[in-house]
Coordinates of C-alpha atoms and ligand atoms in Angstrom, one line a residue:
M1 CA -2.2 -35.5 31.6
D2 CA 0.6 -33.0 31.3
K3 CA 3.2 -33.4 28.6
A4 CA 6.7 -32.7 29.6
Y5 CA 9.7 -31.6 27.5
A6 CA 13.4 -31.2 28.0
Y7 CA 14.2 -28.0 26.1
K8 CA 17.4 -26.3 25.1
N9 CA 17.4 -23.4 22.7
K10 CA 20.4 -22.4 20.5
R11 CA 23.5 -21.4 22.4
S12 CA 23.3 -17.7 22.0
V13 CA 19.8 -17.8 23.6
V14 CA 20.8 -20.2 26.3
M15 CA 23.6 -17.9 27.4
R16 CA 21.1 -15.1 28.1
S17 CA 18.6 -17.3 29.8
S18 CA 18.4 -18.8 33.3
S19 CA 18.3 -22.4 32.1
G20 CA 17.6 -23.7 28.5
G21 CA 15.9 -20.7 27.1
A22 CA 12.4 -22.1 27.2
F23 CA 10.8 -18.7 27.7
W24 CA 12.5 -17.4 24.5
G25 CA 11.4 -20.5 22.5
I26 CA 7.8 -20.0 23.7
A27 CA 7.8 -16.3 22.9
E28 CA 9.2 -17.0 19.5
A29 CA 6.4 -19.5 18.9
F30 CA 3.8 -17.1 20.2
F31 CA 4.9 -14.2 17.9
E32 CA 5.0 -16.7 14.9
M33 CA 1.3 -17.5 15.5
G34 CA 0.3 -13.8 14.8
R35 CA -0.5 -10.4 16.2
G36 CA 0.1 -10.2 19.9
T37 CA 1.8 -8.8 23.0
C38 CA 4.0 -10.5 25.5
Y39 CA 4.3 -9.5 29.2
G40 CA 7.2 -10.4 31.5
A41 CA 9.5 -9.2 34.4
K42 CA 12.3 -6.8 33.7
F43 CA 14.6 -4.3 35.5
D44 CA 13.7 -0.6 35.0
S45 CA 16.5 2.0 34.8
D46 CA 16.7 2.0 38.7
F47 CA 16.8 -1.8 38.9
K48 CA 13.3 -2.0 40.3
V49 CA 11.7 -5.2 39.0
V50 CA 8.5 -4.4 37.0
H51 CA 6.3 -6.2 34.6
G52 CA 6.6 -4.8 31.0
K53 CA 5.0 -5.3 27.7
A54 CA 6.7 -6.4 24.4
K55 CA 5.1 -5.8 21.0
K56 CA 7.7 -7.9 19.2
L57 CA 10.1 -10.7 20.0
E58 CA 13.2 -8.5 20.3
E59 CA 11.6 -6.5 23.1
C60 CA 11.4 -9.7 25.1
L61 CA 15.2 -9.6 25.6
A62 CA 14.6 -7.6 28.8
F63 CA 12.4 -10.4 30.3
Q64 CA 15.2 -13.0 30.0
G65 CA 17.1 -13.8 33.1
S66 CA 15.5 -14.6 36.5
K67 CA 15.2 -11.6 38.8
Y68 CA 14.8 -12.8 42.4
V69 CA 12.5 -10.0 43.4
Q70 CA 8.7 -9.7 43.3
S71 CA 7.9 -7.7 40.2
D72 CA 5.5 -4.8 40.3
M73 CA 2.7 -5.6 37.8
T74 CA 0.4 -2.7 38.7
N75 CA 0.0 -1.3 35.2
C76 CA -0.2 -4.7 33.6
F77 CA -3.8 -5.6 34.5
V78 CA -5.4 -2.8 32.6
E79 CA -3.0 -3.2 29.7
V80 CA -3.7 -6.9 29.3
K81 CA -7.4 -6.2 29.5
H82 CA -7.0 -3.5 26.8
D83 CA -5.0 -5.8 24.5
L84 CA -7.5 -8.6 24.8
K85 CA -10.4 -6.3 24.2
E86 CA -8.7 -5.1 21.0
G87 CA -8.7 -8.7 19.8
K88 CA -4.9 -9.2 20.3
N89 CA -3.4 -12.4 21.6
V90 CA -1.6 -12.0 24.9
L91 CA 1.3 -14.1 26.3
F92 CA 1.5 -13.4 30.0
T93 CA 4.5 -14.8 31.8
G94 CA 5.3 -14.6 35.5
T95 CA 5.1 -16.4 38.8
P96 CA 2.2 -18.8 39.4
C97 CA 0.5 -16.3 41.7
Q98 CA 0.8 -13.5 39.1
V99 CA -0.7 -15.8 36.5
A100 CA -3.6 -16.6 38.9
A101 CA -4.0 -12.9 39.6
I102 CA -4.3 -11.9 36.0
K103 CA -6.8 -14.6 35.3
K104 CA -8.9 -13.7 38.3
Y105 CA -8.9 -10.0 37.3
L106 CA -10.0 -10.8 33.8
S107 CA -12.7 -13.1 35.0
R108 CA -14.0 -10.5 37.5
N109 CA -14.1 -7.9 34.7
K110 CA -15.9 -10.4 32.5
I111 CA -13.3 -10.1 29.8
D112 CA -13.1 -12.8 27.1
D113 CA -9.7 -14.4 27.7
S114 CA -9.7 -16.8 24.8
G115 CA -6.7 -14.9 23.4
L116 CA -4.7 -15.2 26.6
Y117 CA -1.8 -17.6 26.8
T118 CA -0.1 -18.0 30.2
V119 CA 3.3 -19.3 31.2
D120 CA 4.4 -19.6 34.8
I121 CA 7.8 -20.3 36.2
V122 CA 8.3 -22.9 38.9
C123 CA 8.9 -20.6 41.8
H124 CA 10.9 -20.9 44.9
G125 CA 9.4 -17.7 46.2
A126 CA 9.8 -14.1 45.1
P127 CA 11.1 -11.7 47.8
G128 CA 9.3 -8.3 48.3
P129 CA 11.3 -5.4 46.9
V130 CA 12.3 -3.6 50.2
V131 CA 15.6 -5.5 50.9
W132 CA 16.5 -5.5 47.2
H133 CA 16.2 -1.6 46.9
D134 CA 18.2 -1.2 50.1
Y135 CA 20.8 -3.5 48.7
I136 CA 21.1 -1.7 45.4
N137 CA 21.7 1.6 47.3
Y138 CA 24.2 -0.2 49.5
I139 CA 26.4 -1.5 46.6
Q140 CA 26.1 1.8 44.7
N141 CA 27.2 3.7 47.8
K142 CA 30.1 1.4 48.4
E143 CA 31.2 1.6 44.8
H144 CA 30.5 5.4 44.6
S145 CA 28.9 4.7 41.2
K146 CA 25.6 3.8 39.6
L147 CA 24.8 0.2 38.8
I148 CA 24.3 -0.3 35.1
K149 CA 24.0 -4.1 34.7
F150 CA 23.1 -6.9 37.1
S151 CA 22.5 -10.6 36.5
F152 CA 21.5 -13.1 39.1
R153 CA 22.7 -16.0 37.0
Y154 CA 25.6 -15.1 34.8
K155 CA 25.9 -18.0 32.4
P156 CA 29.5 -17.6 31.2
H157 CA 30.4 -18.6 34.8
G158 CA 28.1 -21.7 34.9
W159 CA 24.5 -22.8 35.1
K160 CA 24.3 -24.3 38.6
G161 CA 26.3 -22.0 40.7
Y162 CA 24.1 -18.9 40.5
P163 CA 27.1 -16.6 39.8
I164 CA 26.3 -12.8 40.0
Y165 CA 27.4 -10.2 37.4
A166 CA 27.3 -6.6 38.4
E167 CA 28.7 -3.7 36.3
F168 CA 28.9 0.0 37.5
E169 CA 29.1 3.3 35.6
N170 CA 32.7 3.7 36.7
G171 CA 33.7 0.7 34.6
K172 CA 34.1 -1.8 37.6
K173 CA 32.7 -5.2 36.8
Y174 CA 32.3 -7.9 39.5
I175 CA 31.7 -11.5 38.6
N176 CA 30.9 -14.0 41.3
S177 CA 32.3 -11.7 43.9
I178 CA 31.1 -11.7 47.5
K179 CA 30.9 -7.8 47.1
V180 CA 27.8 -8.2 45.0
S181 CA 26.5 -11.7 46.1
S182 CA 25.2 -11.2 49.6
Y183 CA 21.6 -10.5 48.6
Q184 CA 21.7 -13.7 46.5
N185 CA 23.1 -15.6 49.5
M186 CA 20.2 -14.5 51.7
F187 CA 17.7 -15.3 48.9
R188 CA 19.1 -18.8 48.6
K189 CA 18.7 -19.4 52.3
N190 CA 15.0 -18.5 51.8
L191 CA 15.3 -15.6 54.3
L192 CA 13.9 -13.0 51.9
M193 CA 10.7 -14.7 50.9
R194 CA 7.4 -13.1 51.7
E195 CA 5.5 -15.0 54.5
S196 CA 2.8 -16.0 51.9
C197 CA 5.3 -17.9 49.8
F198 CA 5.7 -20.5 52.5
N199 CA 2.0 -21.3 52.1
C200 CA 1.9 -21.0 48.3
P201 CA -1.1 -23.0 47.0
Y202 CA 0.2 -23.3 43.4
P203 CA 2.9 -26.0 43.4
G204 CA 1.2 -29.0 41.6
N205 CA -2.0 -27.0 41.1
F206 CA -1.1 -25.3 37.9
Q207 CA -3.2 -22.4 36.6
S208 CA -1.2 -21.7 33.5
D209 CA -1.1 -23.2 30.0
L210 CA 2.7 -23.9 30.3
T211 CA 5.0 -24.1 33.2
I212 CA 8.8 -23.7 32.8
S213 CA 11.6 -24.4 35.1
D214 CA 15.2 -25.4 35.5
F215 CA 15.5 -29.1 34.5
W216 CA 17.2 -30.3 37.7
G217 CA 18.2 -34.0 37.4
V218 CA 18.2 -33.9 33.6
E219 CA 21.5 -35.8 33.5
L220 CA 19.7 -38.7 35.4
C221 CA 16.3 -38.6 33.6
M222 CA 17.5 -37.8 30.1
P223 CA 21.2 -38.8 29.8
D224 CA 21.3 -38.2 26.1
V225 CA 20.5 -34.4 26.5
S226 CA 23.6 -32.3 26.8
T227 CA 23.5 -30.2 30.0
D228 CA 26.1 -27.7 28.8
G229 CA 24.8 -24.2 29.5
G230 CA 21.5 -25.4 31.1
V231 CA 18.3 -27.2 30.2
S232 CA 14.7 -26.2 30.8
L233 CA 11.7 -28.3 31.6
I234 CA 8.5 -27.4 29.9
L235 CA 5.2 -28.7 31.2
S236 CA 2.1 -28.3 28.9
H237 CA -1.2 -28.4 30.8
T238 CA -3.8 -27.3 28.3
E239 CA -4.7 -27.2 24.6
K240 CA -3.3 -23.7 24.3
G241 CA -0.1 -25.0 25.8
A242 CA -0.1 -27.8 23.2
N243 CA -0.7 -25.2 20.4
L244 CA 2.4 -23.3 21.5
T245 CA 4.6 -26.3 21.9
A246 CA 3.5 -27.7 18.5
V247 CA 5.2 -24.6 16.9
M248 CA 8.5 -25.3 18.8
K249 CA 10.5 -27.8 17.0
D250 CA 13.5 -30.0 17.7
T251 CA 16.1 -28.9 15.1
E252 CA 19.9 -29.1 14.6
E253 CA 20.3 -26.1 16.9
V254 CA 17.4 -26.6 19.3
T255 CA 16.7 -29.6 21.5
M256 CA 13.1 -30.4 22.4
V257 CA 12.5 -34.0 23.6
E258 CA 9.4 -35.3 25.2
V259 CA 10.1 -36.7 28.7
R260 CA 8.6 -40.1 29.3
G261 CA 7.3 -40.9 32.8
E262 CA 7.2 -38.6 35.8
G263 CA 10.7 -39.2 37.2
Y264 CA 11.6 -35.5 36.6
K265 CA 9.3 -34.5 39.5
K266 CA 11.7 -36.0 42.0
Y267 CA 14.4 -33.4 41.4
N268 CA 12.5 -30.1 41.5
H269 CA 11.1 -29.5 45.0
N270 CA 9.1 -26.4 44.1
L271 CA 7.3 -28.1 41.3
L272 CA 5.1 -29.8 43.9
Y273 CA 5.9 -28.2 47.2
A274 CA 6.1 -24.7 48.6
T275 CA 9.4 -23.6 50.1
E276 CA 9.8 -24.4 53.9
R277 CA 10.0 -21.5 56.3
P278 CA 13.6 -21.4 57.7
D279 CA 14.1 -21.6 61.4
D280 CA 15.9 -18.3 61.6
Y281 CA 13.3 -16.5 59.5
D282 CA 11.9 -14.4 62.3
K283 CA 15.3 -13.7 63.7
F284 CA 16.5 -12.5 60.3
W285 CA 13.6 -10.0 60.0
N286 CA 14.0 -8.7 63.5
D287 CA 17.7 -8.2 62.9
Y288 CA 17.0 -6.4 59.6
K289 CA 14.4 -4.1 61.3
N290 CA 16.5 -3.4 64.4
K291 CA 20.1 -3.6 63.2
G292 CA 19.8 -2.8 59.5
L293 CA 21.0 -4.1 56.2
K294 CA 24.8 -4.1 56.9
Y295 CA 24.3 -6.3 59.9
V296 CA 22.2 -8.9 58.1
L297 CA 24.7 -8.9 55.2
Y298 CA 27.4 -9.7 57.7
R299 CA 25.4 -12.2 59.7
Y300 CA 23.4 -14.0 57.0
G301 CA 24.7 -12.8 53.6
G302 CA 28.3 -14.0 54.0
E303 CA 30.0 -10.6 54.2
N304 CA 32.4 -11.9 57.0
L305 CA 35.8 -13.6 56.9
K306 CA 34.7 -17.2 57.5
D307 CA 31.9 -17.2 54.9
T308 CA 34.1 -15.3 52.4
V309 CA 36.7 -18.1 52.6
V310 CA 33.9 -20.7 52.1
F311 CA 32.4 -18.7 49.2
Y312 CA 35.6 -18.5 47.3
G313 CA 36.6 -22.1 48.2
K314 CA 33.3 -23.3 46.6
S315 CA 33.8 -21.2 43.6
I316 CA 37.3 -22.6 43.0
L317 CA 35.9 -26.1 43.3
R318 CA 33.2 -25.4 40.7
K319 CA 35.7 -23.8 38.3
T320 CA 38.1 -26.7 38.5
G321 CA 35.3 -29.2 38.1
L322 CA 36.2 -30.6 41.6
A323 CA 32.8 -29.7 43.1
D324 CA 31.0 -32.6 41.5
K325 CA 33.7 -35.1 42.6
V326 CA 33.5 -33.8 46.2
K327 CA 29.7 -34.1 46.1
K328 CA 30.1 -37.7 44.8
M329 CA 32.6 -38.5 47.6
M330 CA 30.1 -37.2 50.1
G331 CA 27.3 -39.2 48.5
R332 CA 25.3 -36.1 47.5
A333 CA 25.6 -36.3 43.7
Ligands
LIG401 C1 11.7 -15.7 41.8 C2 12.0 -16.9 41.0 C3 12.1 -18.1 41.6 C4 12.4 -19.3 40.9 N1 12.5 -20.5 41.5 C5 12.7 -21.6 40.7 C6 12.8 -22.9 41.4 O1 12.6 -23.0 42.6 N2 13.0 -24.0 40.6 C7 13.1 -23.9 39.2 O2 13.3 -24.9 38.5 N3 13.1 -22.7 38.6 C8 12.9 -21.5 39.3 N4 12.8 -20.3 38.7 C9 12.7 -20.3 37.2 C10 14.0 -20.4 36.5 O3 14.9 -19.5 37.0 C11 13.8 -20.0 35.0 O4 12.9 -19.0 34.8 C12 13.3 -21.2 34.2 O5 14.3 -22.2 34.3 C13 13.0 -20.9 32.7 O6 14.2 -20.9 32.1 P1 14.6 -20.0 30.9 O7 15.9 -20.4 30.4 O8 13.4 -20.0 29.9 O9 14.7 -18.6 31.7 P2 14.6 -17.1 31.3 O10 14.6 -16.8 29.9 O11 15.7 -16.5 32.2 O12 13.2 -16.8 31.9 C14 12.6 -15.6 31.8 C15 11.2 -15.7 32.3 O13 11.2 -15.6 33.7 C16 10.2 -14.5 34.1 N5 10.7 -13.9 35.2 C17 12.0 -13.5 35.5 N6 12.1 -12.9 36.7 C18 10.8 -12.9 37.2 C19 10.2 -12.3 38.4 N7 10.9 -11.7 39.3 N8 8.9 -12.5 38.5 C20 8.1 -13.1 37.6 N9 8.6 -13.6 36.4 C21 10.0 -13.5 36.3 C22 10.2 -13.6 32.8 O14 9.0 -12.9 32.8 C23 10.3 -14.7 31.7 O15 9.0 -15.2 31.5 C24 12.6 -19.1 39.5 C25 12.6 -17.9 38.9 C26 12.3 -16.8 39.6 C27 12.2 -15.4 39.0

């Protein structure tokens, strides 16, 4: 049976991570075990999302932070094969379908994968790159400047609200502004997913050694764990997973507590189920093809007056701590 852990890395790591810094903790454990390479998703200099390789822990910095775009892992297959053939250990991290793909590729090529360790993220669905590239061009043109930093989950402004951070070469910085949040708004409505994500076969059918996710519902399952900054859930499925988690320790700075029971499964839909296809999915894509990006940003992404008022209203409620009280009043906490 899987072992489950609530995990929170030290504060500096948590602030760079999407939830509790589980990925970093695992990468740290992996490099401590010896010679190896780690693969993960990063932005390239044009904000394309690609899978890259790290030869040491510090190079894994680029992999931290969720990028809500399907990463291009074309070059990875051959490189992973090469590393394993050279006798190195490999830590491959990515979506469940990417982990399954790399394992299938190695098996088809009859490569000994005893040095391969795999970590997948619980995945809502990864949008194809087309709308993302269109969007990057759109915000750069509007700003008349090149984008130099982008975060889908800017931690200093909270864990649960998915605030965006975008910085441009002209010095402009936008935090949680509708000007740079409309892609994210469409992602969170599940409109950008690839059709195949709605039939994803991997929830509950794990192919990896370890699975990591946001620990939604941690305050209910594990009331003693501080939620400040975010907490990750780690599921260990195999002996290799257990070897990695054995190196990760609960210390004064790092929280790692085994979760008893399976109550945590209730709070993370995509752990067990694929995302549902939204009713307006076909309409969205027809509108994108026929009317273009600007129209869908207005119609679905919140770049209109009514949604802008709601967007900033919600953000004020979150900042003042009133959001949780309102949810409780409405019986949704
Ligand atoms: C597209 C996507 C959908 C997600 N959906 C959910 C969800 O529904 N529920 C949930 O609990 N968690 C989801 N997550 C995972 C979550 O955001 C965190 O990755 C997880 O909480 C681990 O936390 P961390 O603090 O270790 O994160 P981080 O340190 O931020 O995690 C970094 C890890 O994420 C990987 N990663 C980042 N972007 C991508 C990408 N585009 N493709 C492949 N791998 C990527 C990196 O390779 C690295 O392994 C999703 C992540 C992505 C990228």
